Amino acid sequence: MFVDPPAPQPLQPGETPPASANNGLPSPDAVTSWEFNPDYQRLVMMWRQVLPVLDTLTGSLDKAYQLARSRDVWDAPVSGRYVEDMTEWRTRLSLYRQAILTSISDQAADTPRWVPVKAGAPHAFS
């Protein structure tokens, strides 16, 4: 079983944009307006949409797997093959979950949380 990678963190109450680098001299160009990166926010929302679906799939397959392993439900020689098949499905689902969540997490790590308002900075979905 894998551990989920870190989730992208949404904008926290009271979180402020980074401080502008100021060398002590006032300049009209020194003031930068920042906004929370909408592409980063999309990654946060994507994580929140995908995680419950993956949890539902995992829970459903785990329940079926436990029932298939129980001799109260099925006590036939062929049941062993189905249990082996379900074990493979569980492994594949774990790998699939890990790949999806890692992809979102990695993209969030590469996407800045804050961007200047008028910057044409590259974003995750550009």
PDB file of C-alpha atoms in Angstrom:
ATOM      1  CA  MET A   1       0.000   0.000   0.000  1.00  0.00           C
ATOM      2  CA  PHE A   2       1.216   3.455  -0.875  1.00  0.00           C
ATOM      3  CA  VAL A   3       1.033   6.663   1.094  1.00  0.00           C
ATOM      4  CA  ASP A   4      -0.669   9.511  -0.733  1.00  0.00           C
ATOM      5  CA  PRO A   5       1.649  12.325  -1.826  1.00  0.00           C
ATOM      6  CA  PRO A   6       1.141  15.777  -0.299  1.00  0.00           C
ATOM      7  CA  ALA A   7      -2.022  17.499  -1.449  1.00  0.00           C
ATOM      8  CA  PRO A   8      -1.902  21.005  -2.914  1.00  0.00           C
ATOM      9  CA  GLN A   9      -2.928  23.425  -0.186  1.00  0.00           C
ATOM     10  CA  PRO A  10      -5.771  25.878  -0.830  1.00  0.00           C
ATOM     11  CA  LEU A  11      -5.523  29.556  -0.013  1.00  0.00           C
ATOM     12  CA  GLN A  12      -5.516  29.788   3.773  1.00  0.00           C
ATOM     13  CA  PRO A  13      -7.420  32.512   5.643  1.00  0.00           C
ATOM     14  CA  GLY A  14      -5.016  35.346   6.339  1.00  0.00           C
ATOM     15  CA  GLU A  15      -2.403  34.084   3.863  1.00  0.00           C
ATOM     16  CA  THR A  16      -0.682  36.964   2.156  1.00  0.00           C
ATOM     17  CA  PRO A  17       1.251  37.157  -1.080  1.00  0.00           C
ATOM     18  CA  PRO A  18       5.030  37.168  -1.013  1.00  0.00           C
ATOM     19  CA  ALA A  19       6.738  40.430  -0.109  1.00  0.00           C
ATOM     20  CA  SER A  20       8.166  42.288  -3.070  1.00  0.00           C
ATOM     21  CA  ALA A  21      11.912  42.487  -3.220  1.00  0.00           C
ATOM     22  CA  ASN A  22      12.669  46.086  -2.385  1.00  0.00           C
ATOM     23  CA  ASN A  23      16.195  47.427  -2.250  1.00  0.00           C
ATOM     24  CA  GLY A  24      15.131  50.384  -0.105  1.00  0.00           C
ATOM     25  CA  LEU A  25      14.664  52.846  -2.981  1.00  0.00           C
ATOM     26  CA  PRO A  26      11.069  53.726  -3.825  1.00  0.00           C
ATOM     27  CA  SER A  27      10.188  53.077  -7.435  1.00  0.00           C
ATOM     28  CA  PRO A  28       6.914  52.888  -9.343  1.00  0.00           C
ATOM     29  CA  ASP A  29       8.009  49.495 -10.679  1.00  0.00           C
ATOM     30  CA  ALA A  30       8.806  48.143  -7.211  1.00  0.00           C
ATOM     31  CA  VAL A  31       5.157  47.721  -6.203  1.00  0.00           C
ATOM     32  CA  THR A  32       3.829  44.418  -7.462  1.00  0.00           C
ATOM     33  CA  SER A  33       0.247  43.282  -7.181  1.00  0.00           C
ATOM     34  CA  TRP A  34      -0.129  39.571  -6.540  1.00  0.00           C
ATOM     35  CA  GLU A  35      -3.014  37.169  -6.996  1.00  0.00           C
ATOM     36  CA  PHE A  36      -3.488  33.582  -5.915  1.00  0.00           C
ATOM     37  CA  ASN A  37      -2.626  31.539  -8.976  1.00  0.00           C
ATOM     38  CA  PRO A  38      -5.894  30.315 -10.574  1.00  0.00           C
ATOM     39  CA  ASP A  39      -4.052  27.346 -12.089  1.00  0.00           C
ATOM     40  CA  TYR A  40      -2.850  26.299  -8.651  1.00  0.00           C
ATOM     41  CA  GLN A  41      -6.427  26.645  -7.396  1.00  0.00           C
ATOM     42  CA  ARG A  42      -7.558  24.315 -10.215  1.00  0.00           C
ATOM     43  CA  LEU A  43      -5.068  21.715  -8.993  1.00  0.00           C
ATOM     44  CA  VAL A  44      -6.489  22.028  -5.470  1.00  0.00           C
ATOM     45  CA  MET A  45     -10.003  21.528  -6.828  1.00  0.00           C
ATOM     46  CA  MET A  46      -8.897  18.613  -9.011  1.00  0.00           C
ATOM     47  CA  TRP A  47      -7.390  16.876  -5.982  1.00  0.00           C
ATOM     48  CA  ARG A  48     -10.626  17.387  -4.043  1.00  0.00           C
ATOM     49  CA  GLN A  49     -12.679  15.948  -6.925  1.00  0.00           C
ATOM     50  CA  VAL A  50     -10.488  12.915  -7.593  1.00  0.00           C
ATOM     51  CA  LEU A  51      -9.785  11.780  -4.026  1.00  0.00           C
ATOM     52  CA  PRO A  52     -13.395  10.854  -3.059  1.00  0.00           C
ATOM     53  CA  VAL A  53     -13.841   8.900  -6.305  1.00  0.00           C
ATOM     54  CA  LEU A  54     -10.628   6.963  -5.713  1.00  0.00           C
ATOM     55  CA  ASP A  55     -11.651   6.318  -2.092  1.00  0.00           C
ATOM     56  CA  THR A  56     -15.049   5.015  -3.261  1.00  0.00           C
ATOM     57  CA  LEU A  57     -13.432   2.699  -5.802  1.00  0.00           C
ATOM     58  CA  THR A  58     -10.946   1.405  -3.249  1.00  0.00           C
ATOM     59  CA  GLY A  59     -13.642   0.871  -0.630  1.00  0.00           C
ATOM     60  CA  SER A  60     -15.916  -0.976  -3.055  1.00  0.00           C
ATOM     61  CA  LEU A  61     -13.141  -3.250  -4.248  1.00  0.00           C
ATOM     62  CA  ASP A  62     -11.925  -3.891  -0.690  1.00  0.00           C
ATOM     63  CA  LYS A  63     -15.439  -4.862   0.389  1.00  0.00           C
ATOM     64  CA  ALA A  64     -15.828  -7.271  -2.538  1.00  0.00           C
ATOM     65  CA  TYR A  65     -12.368  -8.679  -1.835  1.00  0.00           C
ATOM     66  CA  GLN A  66     -13.198  -9.336   1.818  1.00  0.00           C
ATOM     67  CA  LEU A  67     -16.469 -11.013   0.849  1.00  0.00           C
ATOM     68  CA  ALA A  68     -14.741 -13.166  -1.770  1.00  0.00           C
ATOM     69  CA  ARG A  69     -12.169 -14.324   0.784  1.00  0.00           C
ATOM     70  CA  SER A  70     -14.840 -15.287   3.299  1.00  0.00           C
ATOM     71  CA  ARG A  71     -15.781 -18.975   3.263  1.00  0.00           C
ATOM     72  CA  ASP A  72     -19.276 -17.936   4.399  1.00  0.00           C
ATOM     73  CA  VAL A  73     -19.943 -16.425   0.978  1.00  0.00           C
ATOM     74  CA  TRP A  74     -18.229 -18.810  -1.391  1.00  0.00           C
ATOM     75  CA  ASP A  75     -16.584 -22.138  -0.686  1.00  0.00           C
ATOM     76  CA  ALA A  76     -15.669 -23.419  -4.131  1.00  0.00           C
ATOM     77  CA  PRO A  77     -12.258 -24.148  -5.667  1.00  0.00           C
ATOM     78  CA  VAL A  78     -12.820 -21.477  -8.300  1.00  0.00           C
ATOM     79  CA  SER A  79     -13.097 -18.836  -5.585  1.00  0.00           C
ATOM     80  CA  GLY A  80      -9.304 -18.849  -5.231  1.00  0.00           C
ATOM     81  CA  ARG A  81      -8.900 -17.630  -8.795  1.00  0.00           C
ATOM     82  CA  TYR A  82     -11.363 -14.800  -8.216  1.00  0.00           C
ATOM     83  CA  VAL A  83      -9.537 -13.798  -5.050  1.00  0.00           C
ATOM     84  CA  GLU A  84      -6.264 -13.780  -7.021  1.00  0.00           C
ATOM     85  CA  ASP A  85      -7.906 -11.648  -9.728  1.00  0.00           C
ATOM     86  CA  MET A  86      -9.222  -9.215  -7.128  1.00  0.00           C
ATOM     87  CA  THR A  87      -5.784  -9.027  -5.541  1.00  0.00           C
ATOM     88  CA  GLU A  88      -4.389  -7.982  -8.931  1.00  0.00           C
ATOM     89  CA  TRP A  89      -7.195  -5.423  -9.373  1.00  0.00           C
ATOM     90  CA  ARG A  90      -6.455  -3.974  -5.943  1.00  0.00           C
ATOM     91  CA  THR A  91      -2.770  -3.686  -6.829  1.00  0.00           C
ATOM     92  CA  ARG A  92      -3.573  -1.982 -10.123  1.00  0.00           C
ATOM     93  CA  LEU A  93      -6.000   0.397  -8.442  1.00  0.00           C
ATOM     94  CA  SER A  94      -3.353   1.306  -5.845  1.00  0.00           C
ATOM     95  CA  LEU A  95      -0.835   2.022  -8.607  1.00  0.00           C
ATOM     96  CA  TYR A  96      -3.415   4.029 -10.540  1.00  0.00           C
ATOM     97  CA  ARG A  97      -4.315   6.060  -7.437  1.00  0.00           C
ATOM     98  CA  GLN A  98      -0.640   6.702  -6.729  1.00  0.00           C
ATOM     99  CA  ALA A  99      -0.012   7.823 -10.321  1.00  0.00           C
ATOM    100  CA  ILE A 100      -2.959  10.233 -10.379  1.00  0.00           C
ATOM    101  CA  LEU A 101      -2.286  11.815  -7.000  1.00  0.00           C
ATOM    102  CA  THR A 102       1.462  12.028  -7.628  1.00  0.00           C
ATOM    103  CA  SER A 103       0.831  13.728 -10.957  1.00  0.00           C
ATOM    104  CA  ILE A 104      -1.383  16.372  -9.339  1.00  0.00           C
ATOM    105  CA  SER A 105       1.015  16.814  -6.417  1.00  0.00           C
ATOM    106  CA  ASP A 106       4.065  17.150  -8.687  1.00  0.00           C
ATOM    107  CA  GLN A 107       2.291  19.668 -10.909  1.00  0.00           C
ATOM    108  CA  ALA A 108       1.275  21.685  -7.836  1.00  0.00           C
ATOM    109  CA  ALA A 109       4.872  21.667  -6.606  1.00  0.00           C
ATOM    110  CA  ASP A 110       5.966  23.113  -9.965  1.00  0.00           C
ATOM    111  CA  THR A 111       3.194  25.745 -10.087  1.00  0.00           C
ATOM    112  CA  PRO A 112       3.673  28.985  -8.133  1.00  0.00           C
ATOM    113  CA  ARG A 113       0.987  29.718  -5.561  1.00  0.00           C
ATOM    114  CA  TRP A 114       1.110  33.450  -6.215  1.00  0.00           C
ATOM    115  CA  VAL A 115       1.636  35.237  -9.507  1.00  0.00           C
ATOM    116  CA  PRO A 116       1.936  38.927 -10.329  1.00  0.00           C
ATOM    117  CA  VAL A 117      -1.387  40.267 -11.593  1.00  0.00           C
ATOM    118  CA  LYS A 118      -0.083  41.422 -14.965  1.00  0.00           C
ATOM    119  CA  ALA A 119       2.523  38.703 -15.494  1.00  0.00           C
ATOM    120  CA  GLY A 120       2.324  36.278 -18.347  1.00  0.00           C
ATOM    121  CA  ALA A 121       3.913  33.633 -16.137  1.00  0.00           C
ATOM    122  CA  PRO A 122       3.681  30.022 -17.285  1.00  0.00           C
ATOM    123  CA  HIS A 123       1.066  28.007 -15.466  1.00  0.00           C
ATOM    124  CA  ALA A 124       0.201  24.361 -15.079  1.00  0.00           C
ATOM    125  CA  PHE A 125      -2.490  24.288 -17.757  1.00  0.00           C
ATOM    126  CA  SER A 126      -1.031  26.647 -20.348  1.00  0.00           C
TER     127      SER A 126
END
